[in-house]
Each structure stands twice: as structure tokens, then as C-alpha cells.
Amino acid sequence: MFPSLTERQEYILSLVIQSHISSGRPIGSKTLVDEFDLDVSSATVRNEMALLSELGYVVQLHTSAGRVPSEVGYRYFVQQLLGEFHLPYHEQQMISHQFHQARLDLSQWMQLAAAILARTSQGASFVTMPQPYQNRFKHIQLISTQGRLVLMILVLFGGSVKQQMLTLAEPLPQARLSVAANRLNTLFENAGYDDIASRLSQLDTLENEVARLVLDVLRRTDERPFANIYRDGLVNILEDEGTRQAVRVLEERTLLANVLNETQTPDIRGVQVVIGGDGRWEELKDCSIILSR
């Protein structure tokens, strides 16, 4: 529960946050009056900022300095004051055109998404492939390469594609491999790890060998959610005071994967904001992460 604010205090808090995000510096009352052409005096704004400070929404780092938003202030802004924002139509069209021009390769789409997000937000971004709560089988291909070597191409729901080499006991013609792949596609459609494991007894030797490799891929994929993280925009935050910690967070893939996994719940859609680690991640105490699914 937040301490109640007047409409003017809410407005001043939002201006402090916007100005601080833009400049990275403590914000004083005169700065707000000049920058936003307010129709009240600096003294009035200074008094309101003092009240915001008493309520814990802003903090004064030094006696002679301006104020910066506190974690509580950011939370109030995000939960109570921040409305929806839509990109201008011409920017939406430009982004759609960029994705249209990209090759139909999921990794290129992810890297492009990270670049566009960083450019649009003027911040650092990271993007992951869609992550289901449990990986499920969608399609498989078996391709004869050389002698006993077979390339298995496994497509999972969500668009993830896994490639794995398989060494057979003896060389088999492509026609035999295709028959096995077709049967597995029929038998394992939309199946998860447990469903596939329960049907191994229904398979012949070749199908069983392939199915066990599929199970191994599913197990490793489930154990390492968000293994591929695409990043961009580090240069956008190099001048901020908290740069070193923010860069450390972006470089720490295990931490990012943990945050993404812990915040992925079926009942939450749209935009989530993790402020100061939400009391769960000490490494994020000076950072905020905006998530969208």
C-alpha cells in the first residue's frame, strides 16, 4: 500500500522520474520549472519534493543536490501513473518492414528484435525465443549423410529447432529413415517428455534409438530454459552511474535465465516490471528490468 499523494504531487513525481531517466542526474525544483515550463514557483515545487522525500518517493543524495526517485517512487509510477504508450504509426510500419526484410531464420529475428528494442528504448535490451512451460515435440526429420551417420532435425513447439547427429549400427537407406520419421511424427504429435517415454515399448529398434535421442534433447532443453539470449544496446547505458552493475547483469546469463523463469507465470500477460530485484535478486537492487511476453 502506497502513502496517498495529491494530483500535483503525482505530477511532480512523474516529472522527476522522467527527467532523471533522461539525464541520469539528481533533479532540483528549478530544473523541473524550467524544463517543463510549470506554472508554479520553484519554492512550491521544492516544498512538494520535500513532502515526496518524507513519504519515501524520492531521496536526496546530498544536502545541496537535487533528488532522485526511490524504489518506492518507481513502483508507484509504474503501478499508478504509467499509462499505455503506442509507437507512432510510421515507426510501427518501419519495424514491420524490417522484419519482413529479414530472412526466415529465428535467430536473425531474435537479434533484430533486440536491436530494434534497444534503439527504440535507448536502453539495453535482451530477447529470448518463446519458451513453453514444457517443451513438446512438433516434427522430426532424419537425413542420411554419410555411411552410418544420420542428421536428426527436431522442431519443438515455440519454433525452436534442434539438430543432432546419430550414429546407427549399420547404414540405412533414406527411404527407411523417412518411414521411421513419419511414424514418429504421427505417434509423438504434441507430446512432452513423459508421453514419449511411456511409448518407447511401441517402437522398433530404429525408432526407439531416435526417440531416446529426442528424449535426451528434450531433457537438456527443459533443464536449460532461455539458453539463447540475444543482447543489444549496451552502448546506450555506458554513461550511466550504474553501468557496471547493469552490464554485469546483462552478461550473467544464469541470472537472466533465472529471472525469466521465475517471472513466467500463466496468469501474467503483457508487460511486467522487475524493480530492484523485487527483493529476490540482490544483484538487481540498482536495476529495473521491463519484461514483455
XYZ file of C-alpha atoms in Angstrom:
293
model
C 0.000 0.000 0.000
C 1.408 3.385 -1.002
C 1.113 6.630 1.019
C -1.521 8.760 -0.715
C -0.445 11.636 -2.961
C -2.240 14.679 -4.278
C -2.662 15.113 -8.010
C 0.085 17.741 -8.059
C 2.461 15.514 -6.107
C 1.829 12.685 -8.561
C 2.564 15.035 -11.439
C 5.801 16.282 -9.873
C 6.892 12.712 -9.073
C 6.327 11.682 -12.689
C 8.357 14.698 -13.896
C 11.218 13.874 -11.512
C 11.310 10.307 -12.818
C 11.140 11.315 -16.487
C 13.832 13.963 -16.074
C 16.109 11.677 -14.053
C 15.792 8.858 -16.596
C 16.684 11.273 -19.402
C 19.630 12.960 -17.685
C 20.851 10.451 -15.107
C 21.338 13.346 -12.663
C 19.600 14.413 -9.425
C 16.677 16.720 -10.190
C 16.093 20.062 -8.481
C 12.944 22.173 -8.329
C 14.326 24.866 -10.663
C 15.183 22.191 -13.240
C 11.573 20.999 -13.267
C 10.126 24.515 -13.537
C 12.460 25.446 -16.410
C 12.385 22.130 -18.266
C 8.628 21.606 -18.171
C 7.529 25.271 -18.069
C 5.474 24.761 -14.906
C 3.008 27.465 -13.871
C 4.061 27.273 -10.206
C 7.130 28.682 -8.468
C 10.338 26.825 -7.675
C 9.521 27.219 -3.981
C 6.187 25.421 -4.410
C 7.845 22.582 -6.317
C 10.620 22.421 -3.704
C 8.050 22.059 -0.904
C 6.223 19.294 -2.774
C 9.509 17.474 -3.413
C 10.327 17.726 0.300
C 6.989 16.050 1.089
C 7.686 13.366 -1.525
C 11.027 12.806 0.181
C 9.366 12.445 3.611
C 6.964 9.882 2.139
C 9.853 7.899 0.647
C 9.124 8.507 -3.038
C 12.343 10.428 -3.731
C 15.690 10.646 -1.954
C 18.244 13.433 -1.627
C 21.746 12.015 -2.004
C 23.445 15.200 -0.748
C 22.158 18.235 1.128
C 22.892 20.627 -1.734
C 21.866 18.249 -4.513
C 18.542 17.577 -6.151
C 16.521 14.419 -5.659
C 16.323 11.066 -7.400
C 13.434 8.571 -7.420
C 13.500 5.825 -4.811
C 12.479 2.227 -5.436
C 9.073 3.073 -3.921
C 8.794 6.050 -6.256
C 9.496 3.921 -9.293
C 6.971 1.335 -8.149
C 4.271 3.975 -7.625
C 4.999 5.460 -11.041
C 4.795 2.093 -12.799
C 1.720 0.805 -10.957
C -0.318 4.002 -10.547
C 0.764 6.652 -13.061
C 2.222 4.998 -16.130
C -0.294 4.595 -18.931
C -0.060 2.628 -22.162
C 2.157 4.011 -24.882
C 1.915 3.136 -28.558
C 4.650 3.785 -31.076
C 3.781 6.255 -33.836
C 2.284 4.565 -36.880
C 5.293 5.298 -39.110
C 7.621 3.591 -36.593
C 5.340 0.552 -36.439
C 5.414 0.377 -40.240
C 9.202 0.686 -40.327
C 9.641 -2.111 -37.775
C 7.222 -4.369 -39.674
C 9.193 -3.691 -42.858
C 12.487 -4.604 -41.155
C 11.109 -7.956 -40.007
C 9.647 -8.537 -43.465
C 13.101 -7.990 -44.988
C 14.809 -10.344 -42.536
C 15.443 -13.913 -43.554
C 13.146 -16.578 -42.199
C 15.693 -17.562 -39.572
C 14.546 -17.421 -35.959
C 17.945 -16.411 -34.577
C 18.100 -13.473 -37.012
C 14.614 -12.413 -35.924
C 15.705 -12.502 -32.277
C 18.820 -10.419 -32.943
C 16.796 -7.940 -34.995
C 14.210 -7.695 -32.207
C 16.968 -6.940 -29.670
C 18.447 -4.245 -31.937
C 15.067 -2.578 -32.567
C 14.126 -2.678 -28.879
C 17.453 -1.137 -27.850
C 17.197 1.583 -30.486
C 13.586 2.449 -29.645
C 14.059 2.474 -25.859
C 17.583 3.952 -25.911
C 18.431 1.313 -23.335
C 19.976 -2.133 -23.198
C 17.788 -4.999 -24.366
C 17.736 -8.766 -24.273
C 15.451 -11.092 -26.200
C 14.824 -14.824 -25.926
C 12.965 -17.282 -28.079
C 9.418 -18.190 -26.996
C 9.726 -20.532 -24.025
C 6.931 -23.030 -23.332
C 6.366 -24.299 -19.810
C 7.386 -27.723 -21.075
C 8.998 -28.394 -24.432
C 6.881 -30.518 -26.730
C 7.568 -32.469 -29.878
C 6.319 -30.957 -33.142
C 8.183 -32.504 -36.080
C 11.235 -34.604 -36.855
C 13.319 -35.292 -39.947
C 16.016 -37.924 -40.396
C 18.552 -37.266 -43.149
C 21.184 -39.763 -44.259
C 24.562 -38.005 -44.503
C 27.430 -40.483 -44.801
C 27.566 -44.184 -44.031
C 26.012 -44.781 -40.619
C 25.723 -41.074 -39.792
C 22.225 -39.559 -39.720
C 21.263 -35.940 -39.086
C 18.207 -35.571 -36.856
C 16.334 -32.256 -37.152
C 13.865 -31.833 -34.301
C 11.331 -28.986 -34.274
C 9.721 -28.101 -30.933
C 6.563 -26.104 -30.307
C 7.536 -22.463 -29.966
C 9.783 -22.581 -33.026
C 12.980 -23.955 -31.507
C 14.944 -26.217 -33.886
C 17.485 -28.751 -32.605
C 19.992 -30.618 -34.769
C 21.771 -33.735 -33.586
C 23.963 -36.363 -35.251
C 23.049 -40.007 -34.749
C 25.344 -42.970 -35.457
C 23.408 -46.092 -36.456
C 24.534 -49.677 -36.034
C 24.502 -50.063 -39.823
C 23.849 -47.827 -42.857
C 20.174 -47.464 -43.810
C 18.615 -46.037 -46.987
C 16.905 -42.638 -46.858
C 13.544 -44.272 -47.569
C 13.802 -46.309 -44.354
C 14.734 -43.210 -42.345
C 11.788 -41.278 -43.794
C 9.359 -44.056 -42.846
C 10.649 -44.006 -39.261
C 10.414 -40.202 -39.086
C 6.846 -40.222 -40.421
C 5.760 -42.772 -37.830
C 7.365 -40.799 -35.005
C 5.668 -37.618 -36.249
C 2.311 -39.379 -36.071
C 2.907 -41.096 -32.742
C 4.533 -38.195 -30.882
C 2.490 -35.252 -32.176
C 2.352 -32.550 -29.463
C 3.908 -34.963 -26.925
C 6.090 -33.944 -23.999
C 8.919 -35.848 -22.333
C 6.741 -38.155 -20.208
C 4.382 -39.023 -23.088
C 7.274 -40.005 -25.348
C 8.985 -42.029 -22.614
C 5.781 -44.001 -21.991
C 5.559 -45.081 -25.644
C 9.055 -46.473 -26.165
C 7.762 -50.041 -25.989
C 5.650 -49.411 -29.119
C 8.712 -48.669 -31.276
C 11.042 -50.783 -33.374
C 14.823 -50.658 -32.903
C 15.486 -47.642 -35.145
C 12.506 -45.669 -33.855
C 13.488 -46.458 -30.277
C 17.029 -45.204 -30.837
C 15.768 -41.968 -32.369
C 13.137 -41.498 -29.642
C 15.762 -41.833 -26.914
C 17.812 -39.134 -28.604
C 14.681 -36.948 -28.751
C 14.174 -37.525 -25.015
C 17.766 -36.510 -24.331
C 17.304 -33.288 -26.328
C 14.021 -32.501 -24.520
C 15.583 -33.146 -21.121
C 18.562 -30.881 -21.813
C 16.319 -28.177 -23.262
C 13.975 -28.270 -20.252
C 16.965 -28.105 -17.898
C 18.350 -25.010 -19.631
C 15.443 -22.663 -20.335
C 16.349 -19.393 -22.040
C 19.743 -20.794 -23.064
C 19.938 -18.409 -26.037
C 19.750 -14.763 -25.009
C 20.227 -12.089 -27.672
C 21.501 -8.721 -26.420
C 21.932 -5.243 -27.841
C 22.271 -1.623 -26.766
C 24.991 -1.865 -24.103
C 26.479 1.311 -25.561
C 23.250 3.136 -24.636
C 23.921 2.773 -20.912
C 27.681 3.298 -20.806
C 27.371 6.839 -19.421
C 25.053 5.993 -16.514
C 26.370 5.716 -12.956
C 25.009 2.190 -12.553
C 26.587 0.975 -15.775
C 28.978 -1.583 -14.346
C 26.299 -3.407 -12.398
C 23.836 -3.253 -15.299
C 26.431 -4.678 -17.696
C 27.246 -7.411 -15.173
C 23.572 -8.345 -15.060
C 23.313 -8.483 -18.853
C 26.456 -10.614 -19.058
C 25.238 -13.044 -16.374
C 23.184 -15.465 -18.446
C 22.352 -17.701 -15.478
C 20.845 -14.767 -13.579
C 18.836 -13.586 -16.587
C 17.557 -17.100 -17.229
C 16.554 -17.401 -13.571
C 14.684 -14.074 -13.634
C 12.855 -15.035 -16.828
C 11.971 -18.467 -15.476
C 10.787 -17.195 -12.068
C 8.618 -14.441 -13.563
C 6.998 -16.687 -16.181
C 3.520 -17.420 -14.811
C 0.398 -18.371 -16.802
C -1.788 -15.630 -15.281
C 0.506 -12.724 -16.167
C 0.458 -11.346 -19.690
C 1.688 -8.152 -21.298
C 4.342 -6.024 -19.603
C 6.000 -6.821 -16.257
C 8.452 -4.554 -14.439
C 11.003 -6.009 -12.015
C 12.235 -3.116 -9.842
C 15.274 -3.500 -7.615
C 15.111 -7.269 -7.896
C 11.698 -7.396 -6.169
C 13.500 -8.479 -3.001
C 14.542 -11.761 -4.644
C 17.697 -10.895 -6.598
C 20.318 -8.867 -4.733
C 22.242 -8.369 -7.989
C 19.329 -6.325 -9.369
C 18.936 -3.944 -6.417
C 20.100 -0.975 -8.532
C 18.421 -2.079 -11.766
C 14.977 -2.382 -13.275
C 14.016 -4.900 -15.944
C 10.977 -4.499 -18.183
C 9.622 -7.811 -19.494
C 7.072 -8.401 -22.229
C 5.730 -11.706 -23.493
